Coordinates of C-alpha atoms and ligand atoms in Angstrom, one line a residue:
X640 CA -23.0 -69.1 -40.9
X641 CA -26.3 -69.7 -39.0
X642 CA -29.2 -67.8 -40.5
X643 CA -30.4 -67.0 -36.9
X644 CA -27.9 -64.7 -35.9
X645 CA -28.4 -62.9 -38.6
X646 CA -32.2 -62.4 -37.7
X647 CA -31.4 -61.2 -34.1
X648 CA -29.0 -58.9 -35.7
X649 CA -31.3 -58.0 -38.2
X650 CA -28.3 -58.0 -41.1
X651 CA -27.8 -59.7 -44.2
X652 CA -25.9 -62.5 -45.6
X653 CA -21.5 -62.6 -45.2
X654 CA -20.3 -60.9 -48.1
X655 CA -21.9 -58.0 -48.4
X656 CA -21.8 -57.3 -44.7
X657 CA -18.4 -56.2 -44.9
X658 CA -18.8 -53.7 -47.4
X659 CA -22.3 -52.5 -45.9
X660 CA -20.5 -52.4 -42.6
X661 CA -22.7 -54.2 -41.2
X662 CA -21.2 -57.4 -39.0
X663 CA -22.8 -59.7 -37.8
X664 CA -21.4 -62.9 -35.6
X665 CA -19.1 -65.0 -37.8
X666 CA -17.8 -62.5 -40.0
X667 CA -14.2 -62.2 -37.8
X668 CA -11.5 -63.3 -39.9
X669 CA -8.0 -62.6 -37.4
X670 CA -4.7 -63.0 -39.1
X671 CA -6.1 -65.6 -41.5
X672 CA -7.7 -67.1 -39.2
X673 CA -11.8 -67.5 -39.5
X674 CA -13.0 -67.5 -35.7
X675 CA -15.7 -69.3 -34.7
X676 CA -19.1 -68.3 -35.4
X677 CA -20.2 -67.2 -32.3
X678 CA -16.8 -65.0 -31.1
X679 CA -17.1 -61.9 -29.6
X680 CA -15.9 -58.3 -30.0
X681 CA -16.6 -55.8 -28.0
X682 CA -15.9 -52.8 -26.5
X683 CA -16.9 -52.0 -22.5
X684 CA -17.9 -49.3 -20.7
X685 CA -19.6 -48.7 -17.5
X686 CA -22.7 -46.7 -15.7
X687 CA -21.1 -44.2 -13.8
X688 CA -17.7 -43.4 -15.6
X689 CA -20.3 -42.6 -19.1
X690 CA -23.8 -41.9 -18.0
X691 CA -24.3 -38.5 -16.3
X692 CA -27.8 -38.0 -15.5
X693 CA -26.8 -38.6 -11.8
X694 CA -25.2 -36.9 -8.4
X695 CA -26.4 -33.3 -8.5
X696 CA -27.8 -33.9 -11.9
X697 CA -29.7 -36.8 -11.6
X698 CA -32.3 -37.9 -13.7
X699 CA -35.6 -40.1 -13.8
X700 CA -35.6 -41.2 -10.0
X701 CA -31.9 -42.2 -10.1
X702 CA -30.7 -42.5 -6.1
X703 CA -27.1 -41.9 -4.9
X704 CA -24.6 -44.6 -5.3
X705 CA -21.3 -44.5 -3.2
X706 CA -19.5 -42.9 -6.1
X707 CA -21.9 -40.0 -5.9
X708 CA -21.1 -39.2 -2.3
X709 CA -17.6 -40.3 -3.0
X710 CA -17.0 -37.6 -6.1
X711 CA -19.0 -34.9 -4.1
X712 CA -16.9 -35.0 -0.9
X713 CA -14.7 -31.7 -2.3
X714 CA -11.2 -30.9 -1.7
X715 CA -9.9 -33.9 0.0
X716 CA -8.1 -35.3 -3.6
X717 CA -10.7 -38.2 -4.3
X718 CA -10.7 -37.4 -8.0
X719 CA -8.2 -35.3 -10.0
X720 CA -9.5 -31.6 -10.0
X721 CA -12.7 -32.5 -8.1
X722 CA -14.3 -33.4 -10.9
X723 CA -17.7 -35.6 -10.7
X724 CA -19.6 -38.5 -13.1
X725 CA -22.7 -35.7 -12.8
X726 CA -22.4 -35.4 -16.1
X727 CA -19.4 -37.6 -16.8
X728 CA -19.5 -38.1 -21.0
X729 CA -23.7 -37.8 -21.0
X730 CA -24.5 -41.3 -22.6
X731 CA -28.0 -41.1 -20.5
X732 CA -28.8 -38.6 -23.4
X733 CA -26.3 -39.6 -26.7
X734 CA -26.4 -43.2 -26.6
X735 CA -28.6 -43.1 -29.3
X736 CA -25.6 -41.9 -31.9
X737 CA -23.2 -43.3 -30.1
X738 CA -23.9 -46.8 -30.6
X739 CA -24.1 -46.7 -34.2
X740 CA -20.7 -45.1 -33.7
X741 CA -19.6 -47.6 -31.8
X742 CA -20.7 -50.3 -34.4
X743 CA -19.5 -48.3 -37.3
X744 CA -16.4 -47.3 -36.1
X745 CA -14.9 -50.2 -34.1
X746 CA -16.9 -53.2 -36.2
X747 CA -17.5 -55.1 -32.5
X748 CA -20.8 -57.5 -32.8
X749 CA -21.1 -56.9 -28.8
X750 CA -21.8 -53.6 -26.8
X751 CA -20.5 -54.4 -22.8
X752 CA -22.5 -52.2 -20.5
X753 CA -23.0 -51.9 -16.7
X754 CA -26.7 -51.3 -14.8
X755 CA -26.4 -48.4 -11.8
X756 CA -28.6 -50.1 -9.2
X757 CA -29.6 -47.2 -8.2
X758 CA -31.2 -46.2 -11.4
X759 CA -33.4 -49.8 -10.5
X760 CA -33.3 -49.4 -7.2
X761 CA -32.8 -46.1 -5.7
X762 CA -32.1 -47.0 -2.5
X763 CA -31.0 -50.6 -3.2
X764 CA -33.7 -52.4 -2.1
X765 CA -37.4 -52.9 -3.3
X766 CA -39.8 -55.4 -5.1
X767 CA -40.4 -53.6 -8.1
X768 CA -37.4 -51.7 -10.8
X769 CA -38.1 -48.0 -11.1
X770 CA -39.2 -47.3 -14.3
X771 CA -37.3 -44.9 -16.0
X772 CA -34.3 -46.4 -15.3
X773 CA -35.6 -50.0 -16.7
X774 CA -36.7 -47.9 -19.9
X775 CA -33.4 -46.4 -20.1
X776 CA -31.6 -49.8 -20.1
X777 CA -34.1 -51.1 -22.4
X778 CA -33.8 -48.9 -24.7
X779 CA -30.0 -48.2 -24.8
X780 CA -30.1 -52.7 -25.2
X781 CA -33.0 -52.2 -27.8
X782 CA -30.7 -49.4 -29.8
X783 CA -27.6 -52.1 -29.8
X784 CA -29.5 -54.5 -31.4
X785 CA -30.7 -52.4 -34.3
X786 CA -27.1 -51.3 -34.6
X787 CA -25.8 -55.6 -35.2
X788 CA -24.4 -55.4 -31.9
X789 CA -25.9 -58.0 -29.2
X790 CA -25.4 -56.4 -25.8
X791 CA -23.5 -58.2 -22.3
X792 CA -25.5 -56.8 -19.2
X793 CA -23.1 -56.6 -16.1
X794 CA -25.3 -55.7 -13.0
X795 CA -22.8 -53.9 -10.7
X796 CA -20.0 -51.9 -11.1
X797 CA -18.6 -50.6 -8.1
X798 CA -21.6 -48.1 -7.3
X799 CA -23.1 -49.5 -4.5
X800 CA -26.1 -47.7 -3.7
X801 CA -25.3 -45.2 -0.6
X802 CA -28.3 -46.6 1.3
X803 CA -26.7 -49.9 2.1
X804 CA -23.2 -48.6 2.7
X805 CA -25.1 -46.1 5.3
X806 CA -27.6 -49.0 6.6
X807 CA -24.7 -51.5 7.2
X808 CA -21.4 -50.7 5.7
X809 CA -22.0 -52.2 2.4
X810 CA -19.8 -55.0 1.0
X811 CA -18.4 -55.6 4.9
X812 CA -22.2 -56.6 6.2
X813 CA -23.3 -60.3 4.5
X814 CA -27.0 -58.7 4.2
X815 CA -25.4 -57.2 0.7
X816 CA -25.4 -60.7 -0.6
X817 CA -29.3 -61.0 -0.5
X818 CA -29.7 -57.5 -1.3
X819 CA -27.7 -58.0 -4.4
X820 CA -29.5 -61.1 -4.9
X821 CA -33.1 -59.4 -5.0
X822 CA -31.3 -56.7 -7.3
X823 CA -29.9 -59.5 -9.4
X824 CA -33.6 -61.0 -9.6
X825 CA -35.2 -57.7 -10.4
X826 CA -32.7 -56.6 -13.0
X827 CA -32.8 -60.1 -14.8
X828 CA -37.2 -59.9 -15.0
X829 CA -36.5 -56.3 -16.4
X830 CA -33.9 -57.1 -19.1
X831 CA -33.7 -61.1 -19.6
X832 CA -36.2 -60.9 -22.6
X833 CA -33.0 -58.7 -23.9
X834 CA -29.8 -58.7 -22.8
X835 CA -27.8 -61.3 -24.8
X836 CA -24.8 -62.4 -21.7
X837 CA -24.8 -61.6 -18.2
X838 CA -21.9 -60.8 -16.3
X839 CA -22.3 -60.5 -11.9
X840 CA -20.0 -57.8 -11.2
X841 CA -17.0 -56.6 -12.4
X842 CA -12.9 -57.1 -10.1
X843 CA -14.3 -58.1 -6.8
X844 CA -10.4 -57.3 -6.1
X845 CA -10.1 -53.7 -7.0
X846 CA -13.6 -52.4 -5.9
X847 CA -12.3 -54.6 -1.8
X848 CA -9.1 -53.7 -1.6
X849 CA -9.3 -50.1 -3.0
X850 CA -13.1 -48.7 -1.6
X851 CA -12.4 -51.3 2.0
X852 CA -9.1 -52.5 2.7
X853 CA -5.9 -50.2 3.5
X854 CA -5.2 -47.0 2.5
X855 CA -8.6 -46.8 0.5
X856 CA -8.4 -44.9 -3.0
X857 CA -12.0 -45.5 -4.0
X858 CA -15.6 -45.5 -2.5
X859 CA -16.9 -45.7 -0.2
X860 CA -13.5 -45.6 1.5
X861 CA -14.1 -47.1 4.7
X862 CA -11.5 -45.7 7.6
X863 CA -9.3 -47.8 9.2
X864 CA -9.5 -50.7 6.6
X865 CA -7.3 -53.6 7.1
X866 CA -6.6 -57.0 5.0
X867 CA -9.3 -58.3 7.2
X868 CA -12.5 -55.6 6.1
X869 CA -10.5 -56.2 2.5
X870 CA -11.2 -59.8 2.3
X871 CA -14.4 -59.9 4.4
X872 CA -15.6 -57.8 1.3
X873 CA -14.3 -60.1 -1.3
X874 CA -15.9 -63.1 0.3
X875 CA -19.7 -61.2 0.3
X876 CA -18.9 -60.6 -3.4
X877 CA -18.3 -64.4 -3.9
X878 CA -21.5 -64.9 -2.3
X879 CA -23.2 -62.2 -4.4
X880 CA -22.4 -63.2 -7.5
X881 CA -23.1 -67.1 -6.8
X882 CA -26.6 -66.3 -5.6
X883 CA -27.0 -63.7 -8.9
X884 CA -26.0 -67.1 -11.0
X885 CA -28.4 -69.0 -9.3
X886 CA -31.0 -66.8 -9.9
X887 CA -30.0 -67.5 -13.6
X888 CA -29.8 -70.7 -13.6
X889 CA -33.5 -70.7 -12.4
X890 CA -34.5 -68.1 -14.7
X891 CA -33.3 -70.0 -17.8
X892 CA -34.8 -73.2 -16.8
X893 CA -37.9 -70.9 -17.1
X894 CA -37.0 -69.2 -20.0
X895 CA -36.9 -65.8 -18.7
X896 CA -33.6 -65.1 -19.3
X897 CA -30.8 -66.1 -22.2
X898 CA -27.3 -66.3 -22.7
X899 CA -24.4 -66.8 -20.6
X900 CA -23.6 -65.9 -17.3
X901 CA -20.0 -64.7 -15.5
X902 CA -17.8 -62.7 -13.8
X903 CA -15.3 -59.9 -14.5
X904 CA -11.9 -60.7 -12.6
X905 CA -9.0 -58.4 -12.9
X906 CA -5.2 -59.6 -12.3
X907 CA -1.3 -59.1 -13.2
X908 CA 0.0 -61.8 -13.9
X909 CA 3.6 -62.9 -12.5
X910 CA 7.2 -62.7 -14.6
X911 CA 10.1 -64.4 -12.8
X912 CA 12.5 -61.8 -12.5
X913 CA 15.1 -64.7 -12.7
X914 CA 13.5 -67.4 -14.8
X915 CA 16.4 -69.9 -14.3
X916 CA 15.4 -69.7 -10.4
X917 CA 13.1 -72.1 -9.1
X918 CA 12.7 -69.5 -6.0
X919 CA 11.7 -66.8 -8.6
X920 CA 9.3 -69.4 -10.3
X921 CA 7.8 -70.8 -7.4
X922 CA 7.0 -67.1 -6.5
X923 CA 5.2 -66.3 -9.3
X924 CA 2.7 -69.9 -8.5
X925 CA 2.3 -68.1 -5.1
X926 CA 1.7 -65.0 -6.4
X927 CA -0.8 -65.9 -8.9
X928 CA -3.1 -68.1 -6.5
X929 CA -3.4 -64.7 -4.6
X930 CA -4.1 -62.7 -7.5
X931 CA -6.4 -64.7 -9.2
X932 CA -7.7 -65.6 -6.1
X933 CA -11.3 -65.7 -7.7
X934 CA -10.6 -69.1 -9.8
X935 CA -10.2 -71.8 -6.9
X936 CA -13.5 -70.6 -5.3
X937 CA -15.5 -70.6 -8.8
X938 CA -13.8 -73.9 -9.7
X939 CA -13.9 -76.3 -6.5
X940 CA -16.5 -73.6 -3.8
X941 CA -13.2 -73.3 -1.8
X942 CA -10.1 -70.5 -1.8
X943 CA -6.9 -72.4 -2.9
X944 CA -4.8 -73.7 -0.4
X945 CA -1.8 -71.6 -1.0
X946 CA -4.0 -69.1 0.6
X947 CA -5.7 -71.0 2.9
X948 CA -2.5 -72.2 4.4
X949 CA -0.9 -68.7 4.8
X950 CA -4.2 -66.9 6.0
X951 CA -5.3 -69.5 8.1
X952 CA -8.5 -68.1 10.1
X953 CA -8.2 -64.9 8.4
X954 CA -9.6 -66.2 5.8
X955 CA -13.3 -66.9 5.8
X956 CA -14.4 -70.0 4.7
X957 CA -17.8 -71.1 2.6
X958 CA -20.0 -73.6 4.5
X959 CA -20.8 -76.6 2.6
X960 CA -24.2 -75.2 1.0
X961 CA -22.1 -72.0 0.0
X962 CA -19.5 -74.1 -1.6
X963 CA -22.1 -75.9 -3.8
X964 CA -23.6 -72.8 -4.7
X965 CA -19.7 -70.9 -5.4
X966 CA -18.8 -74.0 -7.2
X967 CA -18.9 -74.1 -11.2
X968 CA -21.4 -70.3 -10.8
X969 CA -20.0 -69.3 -13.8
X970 CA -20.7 -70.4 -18.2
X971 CA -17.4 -68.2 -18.6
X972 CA -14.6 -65.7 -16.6
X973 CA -14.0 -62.6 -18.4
X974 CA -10.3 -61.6 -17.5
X975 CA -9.9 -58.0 -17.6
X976 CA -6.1 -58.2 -18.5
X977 CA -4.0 -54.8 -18.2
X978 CA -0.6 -55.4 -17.0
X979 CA 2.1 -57.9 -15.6
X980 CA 4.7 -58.0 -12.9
X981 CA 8.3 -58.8 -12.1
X982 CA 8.4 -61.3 -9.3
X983 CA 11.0 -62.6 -7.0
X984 CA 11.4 -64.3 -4.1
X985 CA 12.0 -62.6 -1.0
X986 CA 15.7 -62.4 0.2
X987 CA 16.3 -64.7 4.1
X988 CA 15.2 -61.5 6.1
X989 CA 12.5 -60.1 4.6
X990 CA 11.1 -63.7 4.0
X991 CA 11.4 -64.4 8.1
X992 CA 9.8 -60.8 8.8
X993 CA 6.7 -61.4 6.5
X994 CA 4.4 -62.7 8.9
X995 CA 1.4 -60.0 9.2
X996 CA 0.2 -56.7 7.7
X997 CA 3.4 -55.0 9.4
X998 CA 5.3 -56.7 6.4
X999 CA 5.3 -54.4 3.2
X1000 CA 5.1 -58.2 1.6
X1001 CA 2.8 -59.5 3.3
X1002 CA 0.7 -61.8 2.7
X1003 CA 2.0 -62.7 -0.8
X1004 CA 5.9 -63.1 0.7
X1005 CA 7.1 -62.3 -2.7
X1006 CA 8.9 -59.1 -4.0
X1007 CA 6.4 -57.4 -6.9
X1008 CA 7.6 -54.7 -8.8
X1009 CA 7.4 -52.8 -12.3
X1010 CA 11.3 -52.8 -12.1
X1011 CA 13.5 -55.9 -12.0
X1012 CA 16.8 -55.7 -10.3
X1013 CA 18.6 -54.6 -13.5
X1014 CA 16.2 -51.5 -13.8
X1015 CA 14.0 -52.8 -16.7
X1016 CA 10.4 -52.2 -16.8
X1017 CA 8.0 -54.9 -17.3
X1018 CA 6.3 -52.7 -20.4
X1019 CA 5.7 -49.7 -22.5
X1020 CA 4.7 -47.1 -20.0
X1021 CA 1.6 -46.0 -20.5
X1022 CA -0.4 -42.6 -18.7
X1023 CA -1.4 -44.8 -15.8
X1024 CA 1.7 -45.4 -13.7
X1025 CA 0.2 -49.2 -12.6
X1026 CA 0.0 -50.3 -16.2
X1027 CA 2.4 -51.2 -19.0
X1028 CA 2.2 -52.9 -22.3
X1029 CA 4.2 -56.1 -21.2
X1030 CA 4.5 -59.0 -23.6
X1031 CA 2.1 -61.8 -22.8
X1032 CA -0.1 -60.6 -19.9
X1033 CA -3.0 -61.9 -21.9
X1034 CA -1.8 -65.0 -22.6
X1035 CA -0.1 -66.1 -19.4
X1036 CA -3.5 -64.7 -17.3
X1037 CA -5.7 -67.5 -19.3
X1038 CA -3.3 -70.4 -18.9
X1039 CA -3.4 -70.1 -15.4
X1040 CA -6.9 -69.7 -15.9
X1041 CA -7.3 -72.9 -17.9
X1042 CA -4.5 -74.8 -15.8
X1043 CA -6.5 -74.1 -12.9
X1044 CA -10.3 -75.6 -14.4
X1045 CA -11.7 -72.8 -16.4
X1046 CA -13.7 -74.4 -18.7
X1047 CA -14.2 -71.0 -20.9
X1048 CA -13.2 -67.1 -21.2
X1049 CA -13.3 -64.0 -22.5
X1050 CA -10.6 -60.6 -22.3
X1051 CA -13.0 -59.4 -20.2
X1052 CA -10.7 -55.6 -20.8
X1053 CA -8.1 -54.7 -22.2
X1054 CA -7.0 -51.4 -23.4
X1055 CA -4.4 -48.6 -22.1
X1056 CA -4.2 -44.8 -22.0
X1057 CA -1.6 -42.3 -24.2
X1058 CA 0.8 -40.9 -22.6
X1059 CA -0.6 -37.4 -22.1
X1060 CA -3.7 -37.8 -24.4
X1061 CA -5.4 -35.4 -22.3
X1062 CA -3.6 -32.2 -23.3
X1063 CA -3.0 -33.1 -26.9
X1064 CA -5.0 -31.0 -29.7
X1065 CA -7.9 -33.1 -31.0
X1066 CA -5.4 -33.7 -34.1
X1067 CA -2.8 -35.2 -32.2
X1068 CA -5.5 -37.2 -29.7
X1069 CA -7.1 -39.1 -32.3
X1070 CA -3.4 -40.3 -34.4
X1071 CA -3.0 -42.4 -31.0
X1072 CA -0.1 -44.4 -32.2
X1073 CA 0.9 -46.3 -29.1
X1074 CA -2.7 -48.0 -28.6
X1075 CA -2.5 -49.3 -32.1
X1076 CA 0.6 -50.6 -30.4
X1077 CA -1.0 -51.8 -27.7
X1078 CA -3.7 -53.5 -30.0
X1079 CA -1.7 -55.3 -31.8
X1080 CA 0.0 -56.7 -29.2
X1081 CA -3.2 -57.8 -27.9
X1082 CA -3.9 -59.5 -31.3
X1083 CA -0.6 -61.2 -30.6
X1084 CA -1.5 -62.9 -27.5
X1085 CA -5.1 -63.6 -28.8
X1086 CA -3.7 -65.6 -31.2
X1087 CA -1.2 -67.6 -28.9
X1088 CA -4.4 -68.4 -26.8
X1089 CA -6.3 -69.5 -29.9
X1090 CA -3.0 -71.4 -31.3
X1091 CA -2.8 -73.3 -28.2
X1092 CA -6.2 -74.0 -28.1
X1093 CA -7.5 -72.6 -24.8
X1094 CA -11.4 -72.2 -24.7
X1095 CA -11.4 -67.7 -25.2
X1096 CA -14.8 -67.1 -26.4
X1097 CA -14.5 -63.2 -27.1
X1098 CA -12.5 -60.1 -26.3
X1099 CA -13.3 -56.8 -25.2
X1100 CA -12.0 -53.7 -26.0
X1101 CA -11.6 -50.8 -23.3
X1102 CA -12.9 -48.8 -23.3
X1103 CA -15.9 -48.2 -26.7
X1104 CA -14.9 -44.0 -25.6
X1105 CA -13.2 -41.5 -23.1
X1106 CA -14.8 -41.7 -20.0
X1107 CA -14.5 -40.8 -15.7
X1108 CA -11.1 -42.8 -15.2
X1109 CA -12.4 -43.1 -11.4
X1110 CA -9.6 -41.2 -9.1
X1111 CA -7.7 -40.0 -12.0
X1112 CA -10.9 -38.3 -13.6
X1113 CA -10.9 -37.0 -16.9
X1114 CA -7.1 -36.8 -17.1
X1115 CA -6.7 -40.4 -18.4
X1116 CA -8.4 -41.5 -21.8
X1117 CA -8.9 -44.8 -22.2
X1118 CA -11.2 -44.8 -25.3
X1119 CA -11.0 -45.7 -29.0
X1120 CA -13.3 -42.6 -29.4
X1121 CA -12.6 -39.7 -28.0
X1122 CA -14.7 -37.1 -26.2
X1123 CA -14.8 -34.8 -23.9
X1124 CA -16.7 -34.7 -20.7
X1125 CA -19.9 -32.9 -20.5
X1126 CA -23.6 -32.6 -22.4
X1127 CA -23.3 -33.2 -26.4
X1128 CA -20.0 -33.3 -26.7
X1129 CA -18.1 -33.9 -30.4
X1130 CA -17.5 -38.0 -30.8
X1131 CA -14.5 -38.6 -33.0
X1132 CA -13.2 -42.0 -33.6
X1133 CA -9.1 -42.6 -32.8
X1134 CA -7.2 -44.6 -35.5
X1135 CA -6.6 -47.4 -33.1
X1136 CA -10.8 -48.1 -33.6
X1137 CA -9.9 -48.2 -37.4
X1138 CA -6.9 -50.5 -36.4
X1139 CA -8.8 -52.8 -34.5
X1140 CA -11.6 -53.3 -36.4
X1141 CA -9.6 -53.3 -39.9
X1142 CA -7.8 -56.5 -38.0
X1143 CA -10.6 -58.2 -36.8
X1144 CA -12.0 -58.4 -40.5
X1145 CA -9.3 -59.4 -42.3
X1146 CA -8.7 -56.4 -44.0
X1147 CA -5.1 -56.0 -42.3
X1148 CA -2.5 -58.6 -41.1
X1149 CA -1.9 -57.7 -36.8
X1150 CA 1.5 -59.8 -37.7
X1151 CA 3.0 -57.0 -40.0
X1152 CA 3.5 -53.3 -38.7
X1153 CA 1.3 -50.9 -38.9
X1154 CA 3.7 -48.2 -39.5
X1155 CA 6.8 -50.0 -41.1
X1156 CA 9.0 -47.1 -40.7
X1157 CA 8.4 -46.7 -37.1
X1158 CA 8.3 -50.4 -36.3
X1159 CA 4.7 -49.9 -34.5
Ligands
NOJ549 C1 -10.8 -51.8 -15.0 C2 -12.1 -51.2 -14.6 O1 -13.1 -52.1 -14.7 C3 -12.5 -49.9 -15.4 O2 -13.6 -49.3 -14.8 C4 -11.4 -49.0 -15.5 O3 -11.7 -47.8 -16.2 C5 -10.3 -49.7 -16.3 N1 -9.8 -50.9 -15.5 C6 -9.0 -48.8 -16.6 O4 -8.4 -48.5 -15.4

């Protein structure tokens, strides 16, 4: 146990920490198993699905992000029943009880949390933070750390600030990658005397291909995306993020900042739907260099050549001074894991008509679905209709990971909604027996990754409470706490918080059922 990480956490000594509740790094005991000192629980969250304080309520010089506008645009079915993060579940004013809660309730040693840019910058660019919002992230960091949690700073989650979508169409323009550099720069002055880890940005994937590619679902959703404004986006955010790590790397040297430094990167991972053939399997090696098409570029600077062969000019490349920066800009990944996939390989005619974006398939050339052809689903439903408690999403996600030279990671997220949480009595909310379900089969894979001895330096629970579930709104609860949306509203913790942390400190066994007579 080293004495120092008891004096950040300002806690005292192993034994009694479990009884006070008051954990500190190295307390984790999983299934018998002591982890290492420095593992990491934690549970995420992010600005604008918690803060408030922000759109037509907006607080202490916040500007308007492209969520904002997004939400705001009425009656055109951005977000389930128009609702808005204005107020979303008002952290900007409660995060002072509900980090203790968090602490208390889930036992994590690590509070994830996202900085709005616009609460730094209000209109994205600038040489000097805005105040208030640096005193806000201060102090919500600050109130972590007297609670024994150490806090991991991600500096953009999908809320561009409007300005620079308006000024030059955002993430499609490669001025964003020196914006984001200067916000990176700023950001890291402002907190680096506090935050603990640093993440970049969080699914460079999700936030392209759902607020710029095709049939957008998110902001700023550009019209008439294609693959092409898609993937022009996901190469800026490559760039982004390697110049934000650079900026660490120099602000370390100086001692300005601490820690380690990543990236949040979201995938499915691939289930043959016919393991015994090699068609099936060689589809789920194509499908995973597209879907974790982040690795190749943060291991080697370049995209893999699966991708490079069937994209050909499509696909931007990195001139040599951006491959040394893209190369090895990363201490760890954090894989946000949800779900997996049945894939198969695509029958003669459908393989020969795959050969542009008139191609349902294309460009992965492989058949994807939540079925396979006998009918089965690849998981436990859950209330979102893209995600499903499959077996080893987890575990399969970080051994492509490590295969592919990933020298550490985290579960960046992981975590699922109840079917129909929403309208459920507060009773019936909080008895959420199908996440404990969920948990435990996280604990599962976290200890085939640990048995096989990949490098997983931490997990991350998602989400610490209900929150803004982007389109779907407030009709999807992702959090072991619930709440309700709106100012000062009642925090009560679900029994899937009590599972989790109960497992994490030894007190229960994840490899017995929870409820024996249920088989959960
Ligand atoms: C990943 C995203 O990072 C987060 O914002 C979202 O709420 C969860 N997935 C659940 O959909």
């Amino acid at each position: 146990m080293k004495v120092s990480a008891f004096s950040v956490l300002g806690c005292a000594p192993a034994l009694i920490l479990l009884k006070l509740g008051c954990l500190a790094r190295g307390a984790y005991v999983l299934d018998g198993r002591t982890l290492p000192d420095d593992f990491i629980f934690s549970c995420g969250t992010s600005a604008y699905q918690i803060e408030g304080a922000t759109g037509s309520q907006a607080e202490g010089g916040k500007g308007t992000s492209i969520w904002d506008t997004f939400a705001h645009e009425k009656g055109l079915g951005h977000i389930a029943n128009d609702e808005t993060g204005d107020i979303a579940v008002d952290f900007y004013h409660t995060y002072p009880r509900d980090l203790p809660l968090f602490r208390q309730a889930l036992g994590v040693n690590q509070f994830d949390f996202t900085v709005a840019w616009t609460r730094i910058l209000p209109n994205g660019t600038g040489t000097t933070a805005n105040p208030a919002g640096l005193n806000f992230y201060r102090d919500v960091i600050m109130t972590a750390h007297r609670n024994g949690m150490t806090a991991a700073c991600t500096i953009y989650h999908w809320d561009l600030p409007q300005a620079l979508q308006d000024k030059y169409g955002g993430w499609l323009n490669k001025q964003v990658v020196s914006d984001f550099r200067n916000y990176a720069e700023i950001i890291m002055d402002g907190l680096g005397d506090l935050c603990d880890d640093w993440l970049s940005m969080n699914e460079p994937r999700t936030f392209c291909q759902e607020g710029y590619g095709a049939d957008p679902v998110s902001a700023p959703a550009i019209p008439n995306g294609t693959f092409k404004t898609e993937i022009t986006c996901r190469h800026n955010a490559m760039l982004a993020h390697a110049e934000a790590h650079e900026v660490f790397v120099e602000k370390k040297k100086q001692g300005k900042v601490k820690g380690k430094f990543g990236i949040k990167i979201d995938g499915g991972p691939g289930v043959p739907m016919d393991p015994t053939s090699a068609a099936d399997v060689a589809a789920v090696d194509r499908h995973h260099a597209f879907e974790f098409w982040e690795v190749s570029p943060l291991v080697n600077g370049t995209y893999n050549p699966t991708m490079r062969t069937a994209l050909g000019s499509l696909l931007p490349s990195f001139t040599a001074e951006e491959t040394k920066k893209v190369a090895g800009s990363y201490d760890f990944v954090a894989f946000d894991a949800y779900t997996s996939t049945w894939i198969a390989a695509l029958n003669a005619s459908d393989a020969a008509a795959c050969t542009g974006e008139q191609s349902d398939f294309w460009p992965e050339c492989v058949e994807d679905s939540e079925t396979d052809h006998a009918g089965y689903l690849i998981g436990k439903p859950t209330e979102s209709d893209w995600n499903f408690r499959a077996n080893d999403t987890i575990y399969v996600g970080l051994r492509y990971m490590h295969e592919n030279g990933i020298k550490a990671f985290t579960v960046g997220e992981n975590g699922m909604a109840v079917i129909k949480e929403a309208s459920l009595h507060l009773g019936e909310r909080v008895v959420d027996a199908d996440r404990v379900d969920w948990y435990r089969s996280t604990f599962k894979n976290i200890n085939w990754v640990l048995d096989a001895g990949l490098p997983l330096i931490g997990a991350s629970f998602w989400s610490c409470i209900d929150n803004l579930e982007w389109s779907s709104g407030f009709t999807i609860k992702f959090g072991l706490v619930d709440t309700k949306p709106g100012y000062n509203q009642t925090r009560t913790s679900k029994m899937s918080a009590n599972y989790v942390k109960a497992v994490m400190t030894g007190e229960l066994d994840s490899r017995y059922s929870y409820f024996p007579s249920e088989g959960i």
